[in-house]
């Protein structure tokens, strides 16, 4: 679906002819050193950045060139590396901000999703009073409000304590089991190893390697570019 995508910022080529093929019902990892183009690739897929070359297709349709809200409505949801919740709204309200239309149905869905990550107890708590990890779970469940088919997670495990991390990993696996596709940027190799079926490695904007996490971890070029630092 990502086909030889190039994204430049002035003289920097942040993403250089990267292709990713994603199958439904799988969890993919996107790894690489800082500055290797991971977030930029997410921004290209979600329409925040316009690609300079290449194509992005989703469900048979070209989506490069579409606006972020159009891509979102086609069924691609994402979280951000820097957390984006509304601290002055409750956890529940943070999920309700994305809804249009049937409020009762949205509320039921929001409550179900908070239960999905075991945060139902904190539904009425202001998001600003939640721990960092709890806020990340709120952001994660908000992405699920519209039932996206492809979910992009930018460093979901960073700064999340072990208990909450287990809730998150469990939730991601359940999504996969229900046929959703997940692409996640993650530095914690234990998380990547435990979750992902296929890992893509970026280095200086280029795809350096692709394969099962066990194979990727022993790839010499990957070790040099990433693990060896
Ligand atoms: P990663 O997420 O892998 O750490 P990024 O995608 O954030 O990497 O960045 C890739 C490269 O693109 C870096 O050199 C970064 O400085 C550059 N870059 C990213 N976004 C912008 C932008 N909006 N303007 C200029 N340069 C950018
Ligand atoms: Mg990043």
PDB file of C-alpha atoms and ligand atoms in Angstrom:
ATOM      1  CA  UNK A   1       0.000   0.000   0.000  1.00  0.00           C
ATOM      2  CA  UNK A   2       2.996   2.328   0.490  1.00  0.00           C
ATOM      3  CA  UNK A   3       4.674   2.356  -2.893  1.00  0.00           C
ATOM      4  CA  UNK A   4       8.117   3.972  -3.377  1.00  0.00           C
ATOM      5  CA  UNK A   5       7.184   6.982  -1.298  1.00  0.00           C
ATOM      6  CA  UNK A   6       9.585   9.923  -1.172  1.00  0.00           C
ATOM      7  CA  UNK A   7       9.204  12.849   1.222  1.00  0.00           C
ATOM      8  CA  UNK A   8      11.676  15.726   1.309  1.00  0.00           C
ATOM      9  CA  UNK A   9      11.998  18.705   3.625  1.00  0.00           C
ATOM     10  CA  UNK A  10      14.188  21.240   1.859  1.00  0.00           C
ATOM     11  CA  UNK A  11      17.486  19.444   1.340  1.00  0.00           C
ATOM     12  CA  UNK A  12      16.622  16.513   3.627  1.00  0.00           C
ATOM     13  CA  UNK A  13      15.099  13.371   2.168  1.00  0.00           C
ATOM     14  CA  UNK A  14      13.192  12.160   5.225  1.00  0.00           C
ATOM     15  CA  UNK A  15      11.637   9.170   3.422  1.00  0.00           C
ATOM     16  CA  UNK A  16      13.362   7.761   0.356  1.00  0.00           C
ATOM     17  CA  UNK A  17      11.531   5.315  -1.935  1.00  0.00           C
ATOM     18  CA  UNK A  18       9.983   3.322   0.888  1.00  0.00           C
ATOM     19  CA  UNK A  19       7.484   0.570   0.051  1.00  0.00           C
ATOM     20  CA  UNK A  20       5.441  -1.282   2.646  1.00  0.00           C
ATOM     21  CA  UNK A  21       2.894  -3.952   1.908  1.00  0.00           C
ATOM     22  CA  UNK A  22       0.415  -4.525   4.719  1.00  0.00           C
ATOM     23  CA  UNK A  23      -2.034  -7.411   4.928  1.00  0.00           C
ATOM     24  CA  UNK A  24      -5.215  -7.219   6.962  1.00  0.00           C
ATOM     25  CA  UNK A  25      -5.199  -8.915  10.342  1.00  0.00           C
ATOM     26  CA  UNK A  26      -1.492  -8.506  11.049  1.00  0.00           C
ATOM     27  CA  UNK A  27       0.722  -6.485  13.351  1.00  0.00           C
ATOM     28  CA  UNK A  28       3.712  -4.760  11.763  1.00  0.00           C
ATOM     29  CA  UNK A  29       6.615  -2.988  13.418  1.00  0.00           C
ATOM     30  CA  UNK A  30       8.428   0.039  12.058  1.00  0.00           C
ATOM     31  CA  UNK A  31      11.807   0.549  13.667  1.00  0.00           C
ATOM     32  CA  UNK A  32      14.914   2.598  13.018  1.00  0.00           C
ATOM     33  CA  UNK A  33      17.196   5.137  14.675  1.00  0.00           C
ATOM     34  CA  UNK A  34      15.921   8.598  15.603  1.00  0.00           C
ATOM     35  CA  UNK A  35      15.480  10.718  12.504  1.00  0.00           C
ATOM     36  CA  UNK A  36      15.180   7.717  10.179  1.00  0.00           C
ATOM     37  CA  UNK A  37      11.760   8.832   8.904  1.00  0.00           C
ATOM     38  CA  UNK A  38       9.269   6.771  10.917  1.00  0.00           C
ATOM     39  CA  UNK A  39       7.004   9.608  12.024  1.00  0.00           C
ATOM     40  CA  UNK A  40       7.256  11.254   8.588  1.00  0.00           C
ATOM     41  CA  UNK A  41       6.063   8.023   7.002  1.00  0.00           C
ATOM     42  CA  UNK A  42       3.091   7.997   9.395  1.00  0.00           C
ATOM     43  CA  UNK A  43       2.422  11.626   8.451  1.00  0.00           C
ATOM     44  CA  UNK A  44       2.468  10.694   4.768  1.00  0.00           C
ATOM     45  CA  UNK A  45       0.046   7.786   5.282  1.00  0.00           C
ATOM     46  CA  UNK A  46      -2.354   9.952   7.291  1.00  0.00           C
ATOM     47  CA  UNK A  47      -2.203  12.939   4.928  1.00  0.00           C
ATOM     48  CA  UNK A  48      -0.461  15.331   7.322  1.00  0.00           C
ATOM     49  CA  UNK A  49       2.564  15.457   5.009  1.00  0.00           C
ATOM     50  CA  UNK A  50       2.137  15.413   1.227  1.00  0.00           C
ATOM     51  CA  UNK A  51       4.341  12.853  -0.535  1.00  0.00           C
ATOM     52  CA  UNK A  52       6.773  14.148  -3.175  1.00  0.00           C
ATOM     53  CA  UNK A  53       6.924  10.876  -5.107  1.00  0.00           C
ATOM     54  CA  UNK A  54       5.276   7.478  -5.019  1.00  0.00           C
ATOM     55  CA  UNK A  55       1.780   6.389  -4.101  1.00  0.00           C
ATOM     56  CA  UNK A  56      -0.144   5.347  -1.044  1.00  0.00           C
ATOM     57  CA  UNK A  57      -3.143   3.084  -1.534  1.00  0.00           C
ATOM     58  CA  UNK A  58      -5.679   1.845   0.969  1.00  0.00           C
ATOM     59  CA  UNK A  59      -8.441  -0.637   0.138  1.00  0.00           C
ATOM     60  CA  UNK A  60      -7.689  -0.268  -3.550  1.00  0.00           C
ATOM     61  CA  UNK A  61      -7.940   3.517  -3.508  1.00  0.00           C
ATOM     62  CA  UNK A  62      -5.178   6.104  -3.825  1.00  0.00           C
ATOM     63  CA  UNK A  63      -5.085   8.183  -0.678  1.00  0.00           C
ATOM     64  CA  UNK A  64      -1.978  10.294  -1.210  1.00  0.00           C
ATOM     65  CA  UNK A  65      -3.268  13.770  -1.921  1.00  0.00           C
ATOM     66  CA  UNK A  66      -6.328  13.352   0.304  1.00  0.00           C
ATOM     67  CA  UNK A  67      -6.829  15.494   3.414  1.00  0.00           C
ATOM     68  CA  UNK A  68      -6.210  13.991   6.855  1.00  0.00           C
ATOM     69  CA  UNK A  69      -9.925  13.941   7.739  1.00  0.00           C
ATOM     70  CA  UNK A  70     -10.751  12.136   4.482  1.00  0.00           C
ATOM     71  CA  UNK A  71      -8.122   9.483   5.202  1.00  0.00           C
ATOM     72  CA  UNK A  72      -9.383   9.177   8.765  1.00  0.00           C
ATOM     73  CA  UNK A  73     -12.927   8.582   7.493  1.00  0.00           C
ATOM     74  CA  UNK A  74     -11.678   5.893   5.107  1.00  0.00           C
ATOM     75  CA  UNK A  75     -10.555   3.939   8.150  1.00  0.00           C
ATOM     76  CA  UNK A  76      -6.996   4.848   9.128  1.00  0.00           C
ATOM     77  CA  UNK A  77      -6.521   5.914  12.733  1.00  0.00           C
ATOM     78  CA  UNK A  78      -3.345   6.949  14.521  1.00  0.00           C
ATOM     79  CA  UNK A  79      -1.828   8.003  17.801  1.00  0.00           C
ATOM     80  CA  UNK A  80       0.952  10.562  18.092  1.00  0.00           C
ATOM     81  CA  UNK A  81       4.472  10.298  19.475  1.00  0.00           C
ATOM     82  CA  UNK A  82       3.671  13.345  21.614  1.00  0.00           C
ATOM     83  CA  UNK A  83       0.471  12.625  23.473  1.00  0.00           C
ATOM     84  CA  UNK A  84      -2.664  14.529  22.445  1.00  0.00           C
ATOM     85  CA  UNK A  85      -5.446  14.305  24.973  1.00  0.00           C
ATOM     86  CA  UNK A  86      -7.578  17.147  26.299  1.00  0.00           C
ATOM     87  CA  UNK A  87      -6.544  17.425  29.981  1.00  0.00           C
ATOM     88  CA  UNK A  88      -9.621  19.475  30.934  1.00  0.00           C
ATOM     89  CA  UNK A  89     -12.009  16.837  29.594  1.00  0.00           C
ATOM     90  CA  UNK A  90     -12.744  13.550  31.310  1.00  0.00           C
ATOM     91  CA  UNK A  91     -11.407  10.279  29.901  1.00  0.00           C
ATOM     92  CA  UNK A  92     -14.874   9.506  28.550  1.00  0.00           C
ATOM     93  CA  UNK A  93     -15.280  12.971  27.006  1.00  0.00           C
ATOM     94  CA  UNK A  94     -11.912  12.588  25.309  1.00  0.00           C
ATOM     95  CA  UNK A  95     -13.376   9.655  23.400  1.00  0.00           C
ATOM     96  CA  UNK A  96     -16.641  11.432  22.675  1.00  0.00           C
ATOM     97  CA  UNK A  97     -14.960  14.370  20.922  1.00  0.00           C
ATOM     98  CA  UNK A  98     -14.494  12.302  17.766  1.00  0.00           C
ATOM     99  CA  UNK A  99     -18.142  11.364  17.415  1.00  0.00           C
ATOM    100  CA  UNK A 100     -20.784  12.776  15.175  1.00  0.00           C
ATOM    101  CA  UNK A 101     -24.398  11.723  15.238  1.00  0.00           C
ATOM    102  CA  UNK A 102     -25.816   9.159  17.629  1.00  0.00           C
ATOM    103  CA  UNK A 103     -24.636  10.288  21.056  1.00  0.00           C
ATOM    104  CA  UNK A 104     -26.056   7.353  23.017  1.00  0.00           C
ATOM    105  CA  UNK A 105     -24.331   4.868  20.723  1.00  0.00           C
ATOM    106  CA  UNK A 106     -21.086   6.839  20.949  1.00  0.00           C
ATOM    107  CA  UNK A 107     -21.253   6.883  24.724  1.00  0.00           C
ATOM    108  CA  UNK A 108     -21.855   3.130  24.850  1.00  0.00           C
ATOM    109  CA  UNK A 109     -18.923   2.578  22.489  1.00  0.00           C
ATOM    110  CA  UNK A 110     -16.663   4.879  24.528  1.00  0.00           C
ATOM    111  CA  UNK A 111     -17.524   3.041  27.729  1.00  0.00           C
ATOM    112  CA  UNK A 112     -16.920  -0.300  26.063  1.00  0.00           C
ATOM    113  CA  UNK A 113     -13.527   0.861  24.785  1.00  0.00           C
ATOM    114  CA  UNK A 114     -12.431   2.173  28.174  1.00  0.00           C
ATOM    115  CA  UNK A 115     -13.400  -1.227  29.539  1.00  0.00           C
ATOM    116  CA  UNK A 116     -11.362  -2.827  26.774  1.00  0.00           C
ATOM    117  CA  UNK A 117      -8.210  -1.333  28.367  1.00  0.00           C
ATOM    118  CA  UNK A 118      -9.579  -1.592  31.933  1.00  0.00           C
ATOM    119  CA  UNK A 119      -9.989   2.154  32.415  1.00  0.00           C
ATOM    120  CA  UNK A 120     -13.776   2.116  32.962  1.00  0.00           C
ATOM    121  CA  UNK A 121     -13.237   3.108  36.606  1.00  0.00           C
ATOM    122  CA  UNK A 122     -11.570   6.324  35.461  1.00  0.00           C
ATOM    123  CA  UNK A 123     -14.144   7.308  32.811  1.00  0.00           C
ATOM    124  CA  UNK A 124     -15.217  10.374  34.799  1.00  0.00           C
ATOM    125  CA  UNK A 125     -11.709  11.469  35.768  1.00  0.00           C
ATOM    126  CA  UNK A 126     -10.148  14.487  34.078  1.00  0.00           C
ATOM    127  CA  UNK A 127      -7.568  13.260  31.597  1.00  0.00           C
ATOM    128  CA  UNK A 128      -5.093  15.740  33.088  1.00  0.00           C
ATOM    129  CA  UNK A 129      -5.275  13.822  36.374  1.00  0.00           C
ATOM    130  CA  UNK A 130      -4.453  10.486  34.774  1.00  0.00           C
ATOM    131  CA  UNK A 131      -0.951   9.030  34.666  1.00  0.00           C
ATOM    132  CA  UNK A 132       1.013   9.384  31.453  1.00  0.00           C
ATOM    133  CA  UNK A 133       0.384   5.739  30.578  1.00  0.00           C
ATOM    134  CA  UNK A 134      -3.344   6.062  31.265  1.00  0.00           C
ATOM    135  CA  UNK A 135      -3.472   9.125  29.014  1.00  0.00           C
ATOM    136  CA  UNK A 136      -1.796   7.123  26.273  1.00  0.00           C
ATOM    137  CA  UNK A 137      -4.423   4.412  26.644  1.00  0.00           C
ATOM    138  CA  UNK A 138      -7.144   7.061  26.403  1.00  0.00           C
ATOM    139  CA  UNK A 139      -5.573   8.319  23.187  1.00  0.00           C
ATOM    140  CA  UNK A 140      -5.304   4.747  21.910  1.00  0.00           C
ATOM    141  CA  UNK A 141      -8.966   3.972  22.628  1.00  0.00           C
ATOM    142  CA  UNK A 142     -10.036   7.280  21.066  1.00  0.00           C
ATOM    143  CA  UNK A 143      -8.460   6.075  17.816  1.00  0.00           C
ATOM    144  CA  UNK A 144     -10.742   3.029  18.010  1.00  0.00           C
ATOM    145  CA  UNK A 145     -13.968   5.040  18.335  1.00  0.00           C
ATOM    146  CA  UNK A 146     -14.475   5.075  14.570  1.00  0.00           C
ATOM    147  CA  UNK A 147     -13.508   1.413  14.244  1.00  0.00           C
ATOM    148  CA  UNK A 148     -10.552   1.995  11.857  1.00  0.00           C
ATOM    149  CA  UNK A 149      -9.226  -0.898   9.793  1.00  0.00           C
ATOM    150  CA  UNK A 150      -5.628   0.306   9.914  1.00  0.00           C
ATOM    151  CA  UNK A 151      -4.228   1.610  13.181  1.00  0.00           C
ATOM    152  CA  UNK A 152      -0.902   3.457  13.323  1.00  0.00           C
ATOM    153  CA  UNK A 153       0.690   3.682  16.758  1.00  0.00           C
ATOM    154  CA  UNK A 154       3.677   5.987  17.270  1.00  0.00           C
ATOM    155  CA  UNK A 155       5.707   4.671  20.234  1.00  0.00           C
ATOM    156  CA  UNK A 156       2.718   3.331  22.184  1.00  0.00           C
ATOM    157  CA  UNK A 157       4.829   1.702  24.894  1.00  0.00           C
ATOM    158  CA  UNK A 158       7.164   4.608  25.660  1.00  0.00           C
ATOM    159  CA  UNK A 159       6.727   5.771  29.246  1.00  0.00           C
ATOM    160  CA  UNK A 160       3.968   3.261  29.995  1.00  0.00           C
ATOM    161  CA  UNK A 161       4.331   1.140  33.141  1.00  0.00           C
ATOM    162  CA  UNK A 162       4.310  -2.621  32.907  1.00  0.00           C
ATOM    163  CA  UNK A 163       0.704  -3.182  34.009  1.00  0.00           C
ATOM    164  CA  UNK A 164      -0.691  -0.677  31.544  1.00  0.00           C
ATOM    165  CA  UNK A 165       1.681  -1.954  28.870  1.00  0.00           C
ATOM    166  CA  UNK A 166       0.225  -5.437  29.252  1.00  0.00           C
ATOM    167  CA  UNK A 167      -3.290  -4.003  28.815  1.00  0.00           C
ATOM    168  CA  UNK A 168      -2.109  -2.236  25.692  1.00  0.00           C
ATOM    169  CA  UNK A 169      -0.413  -5.308  24.214  1.00  0.00           C
ATOM    170  CA  UNK A 170      -3.469  -7.427  24.952  1.00  0.00           C
ATOM    171  CA  UNK A 171      -5.722  -4.836  23.305  1.00  0.00           C
ATOM    172  CA  UNK A 172      -3.509  -4.674  20.201  1.00  0.00           C
ATOM    173  CA  UNK A 173      -3.570  -8.465  19.877  1.00  0.00           C
ATOM    174  CA  UNK A 174      -7.358  -8.500  20.192  1.00  0.00           C
ATOM    175  CA  UNK A 175      -7.588  -5.890  17.441  1.00  0.00           C
ATOM    176  CA  UNK A 176      -5.425  -8.068  15.233  1.00  0.00           C
ATOM    177  CA  UNK A 177      -7.564 -11.096  16.042  1.00  0.00           C
ATOM    178  CA  UNK A 178     -10.653  -9.159  14.973  1.00  0.00           C
ATOM    179  CA  UNK A 179      -9.060  -8.527  11.568  1.00  0.00           C
ATOM    180  CA  UNK A 180      -7.565  -5.077  12.090  1.00  0.00           C
ATOM    181  CA  UNK A 181      -4.152  -4.138  10.754  1.00  0.00           C
ATOM    182  CA  UNK A 182      -1.688  -2.462  13.117  1.00  0.00           C
ATOM    183  CA  UNK A 183       1.548  -0.671  12.222  1.00  0.00           C
ATOM    184  CA  UNK A 184       3.549   0.486  15.193  1.00  0.00           C
ATOM    185  CA  UNK A 185       6.690   2.485  15.724  1.00  0.00           C
ATOM    186  CA  UNK A 186       8.392   1.171  18.837  1.00  0.00           C
ATOM    187  CA  UNK A 187      11.870   1.318  20.313  1.00  0.00           C
ATOM    188  CA  UNK A 188      11.281  -1.353  22.943  1.00  0.00           C
ATOM    189  CA  UNK A 189      12.473  -4.497  21.144  1.00  0.00           C
ATOM    190  CA  UNK A 190      10.733  -6.758  23.662  1.00  0.00           C
ATOM    191  CA  UNK A 191       7.440  -5.193  22.623  1.00  0.00           C
ATOM    192  CA  UNK A 192       8.314  -5.482  18.933  1.00  0.00           C
ATOM    193  CA  UNK A 193       9.418  -9.105  19.325  1.00  0.00           C
ATOM    194  CA  UNK A 194       6.338 -10.062  21.313  1.00  0.00           C
ATOM    195  CA  UNK A 195       3.814  -8.369  19.083  1.00  0.00           C
ATOM    196  CA  UNK A 196       4.914  -8.017  15.478  1.00  0.00           C
ATOM    197  CA  UNK A 197       4.833 -10.629  12.757  1.00  0.00           C
ATOM    198  CA  UNK A 198       6.856  -8.507  10.351  1.00  0.00           C
ATOM    199  CA  UNK A 199       9.239  -5.652  11.048  1.00  0.00           C
ATOM    200  CA  UNK A 200      10.324  -2.904   8.647  1.00  0.00           C
ATOM    201  CA  UNK A 201      13.626  -1.198   9.408  1.00  0.00           C
ATOM    202  CA  UNK A 202      14.246   2.374   8.280  1.00  0.00           C
ATOM    203  CA  UNK A 203      17.665   4.017   8.198  1.00  0.00           C
ATOM    204  CA  UNK A 204      18.275   7.514   6.833  1.00  0.00           C
ATOM    205  CA  UNK A 205      14.815   7.417   5.262  1.00  0.00           C
ATOM    206  CA  UNK A 206      15.402   4.167   3.399  1.00  0.00           C
ATOM    207  CA  UNK A 207      13.996   0.728   4.058  1.00  0.00           C
ATOM    208  CA  UNK A 208      17.031  -1.222   5.175  1.00  0.00           C
ATOM    209  CA  UNK A 209      15.371  -4.547   5.903  1.00  0.00           C
ATOM    210  CA  UNK A 210      12.056  -6.314   6.318  1.00  0.00           C
ATOM    211  CA  UNK A 211      11.203  -9.614   7.949  1.00  0.00           C
ATOM    212  CA  UNK A 212      10.195 -11.509  11.083  1.00  0.00           C
ATOM    213  CA  UNK A 213      11.554  -9.825  14.232  1.00  0.00           C
ATOM    214  CA  UNK A 214      13.824 -12.764  15.065  1.00  0.00           C
ATOM    215  CA  UNK A 215      15.527 -12.545  11.685  1.00  0.00           C
ATOM    216  CA  UNK A 216      15.715  -8.740  11.758  1.00  0.00           C
ATOM    217  CA  UNK A 217      17.462  -8.792  15.127  1.00  0.00           C
ATOM    218  CA  UNK A 218      20.300 -10.858  13.713  1.00  0.00           C
ATOM    219  CA  UNK A 219      20.632  -8.940  10.412  1.00  0.00           C
ATOM    220  CA  UNK A 220      24.106  -7.405  10.422  1.00  0.00           C
ATOM    221  CA  UNK A 221      23.103  -4.227   8.616  1.00  0.00           C
ATOM    222  CA  UNK A 222      20.286  -3.702  11.092  1.00  0.00           C
ATOM    223  CA  UNK A 223      22.552  -4.324  14.065  1.00  0.00           C
ATOM    224  CA  UNK A 224      25.027  -1.798  12.721  1.00  0.00           C
ATOM    225  CA  UNK A 225      22.381   0.837  11.934  1.00  0.00           C
ATOM    226  CA  UNK A 226      20.233   0.393  14.980  1.00  0.00           C
ATOM    227  CA  UNK A 227      21.161  -1.969  17.751  1.00  0.00           C
ATOM    228  CA  UNK A 228      24.861  -1.191  17.549  1.00  0.00           C
ATOM    229  CA  UNK A 229      24.432   2.443  18.596  1.00  0.00           C
TER     230      UNK A 229
HETATM  231  P1  LIG B   1      11.809   9.430  13.295  1.00  0.00           P
HETATM  232  O1  LIG B   1      10.342   9.474  13.609  1.00  0.00           O
HETATM  233  O2  LIG B   1      12.246   8.131  12.682  1.00  0.00           O
HETATM  234  O3  LIG B   1      12.639   9.787  14.489  1.00  0.00           O
HETATM  235  P2  LIG B   1      11.248  11.722  11.628  1.00  0.00           P
HETATM  236  O4  LIG B   1      10.307  11.214  10.612  1.00  0.00           O
HETATM  237  O5  LIG B   1      10.680  12.515  12.749  1.00  0.00           O
HETATM  238  O6  LIG B   1      12.124  10.525  12.192  1.00  0.00           O
HETATM  239  O7  LIG B   1      12.341  12.621  10.916  1.00  0.00           O
HETATM  240  C1  LIG B   1      13.033  12.209   9.728  1.00  0.00           C
HETATM  241  C2  LIG B   1      13.850  13.383   9.214  1.00  0.00           C
HETATM  242  O8  LIG B   1      12.992  14.380   8.661  1.00  0.00           O
HETATM  243  C3  LIG B   1      14.693  14.069  10.257  1.00  0.00           C
HETATM  244  O9  LIG B   1      15.903  14.467   9.658  1.00  0.00           O
HETATM  245  C4  LIG B   1      13.838  15.267  10.641  1.00  0.00           C
HETATM  246  O10 LIG B   1      14.636  16.311  11.121  1.00  0.00           O
HETATM  247  C5  LIG B   1      13.191  15.610   9.320  1.00  0.00           C
HETATM  248  N1  LIG B   1      11.869  16.234   9.464  1.00  0.00           N
HETATM  249  C6  LIG B   1      10.755  15.634   9.953  1.00  0.00           C
HETATM  250  N2  LIG B   1       9.706  16.471   9.919  1.00  0.00           N
HETATM  251  C7  LIG B   1      10.171  17.648   9.411  1.00  0.00           C
HETATM  252  C8  LIG B   1       9.567  18.922   9.104  1.00  0.00           C
HETATM  253  N3  LIG B   1       8.266  19.139   9.331  1.00  0.00           N
HETATM  254  N4  LIG B   1      10.372  19.883   8.588  1.00  0.00           N
HETATM  255  C9  LIG B   1      11.665  19.655   8.335  1.00  0.00           C
HETATM  256  N5  LIG B   1      12.297  18.484   8.586  1.00  0.00           N
HETATM  257  C10 LIG B   1      11.565  17.489   9.118  1.00  0.00           C
HETATM  258 MG1  LIG B   2       9.301   9.766  15.417  1.00  0.00          MG
END
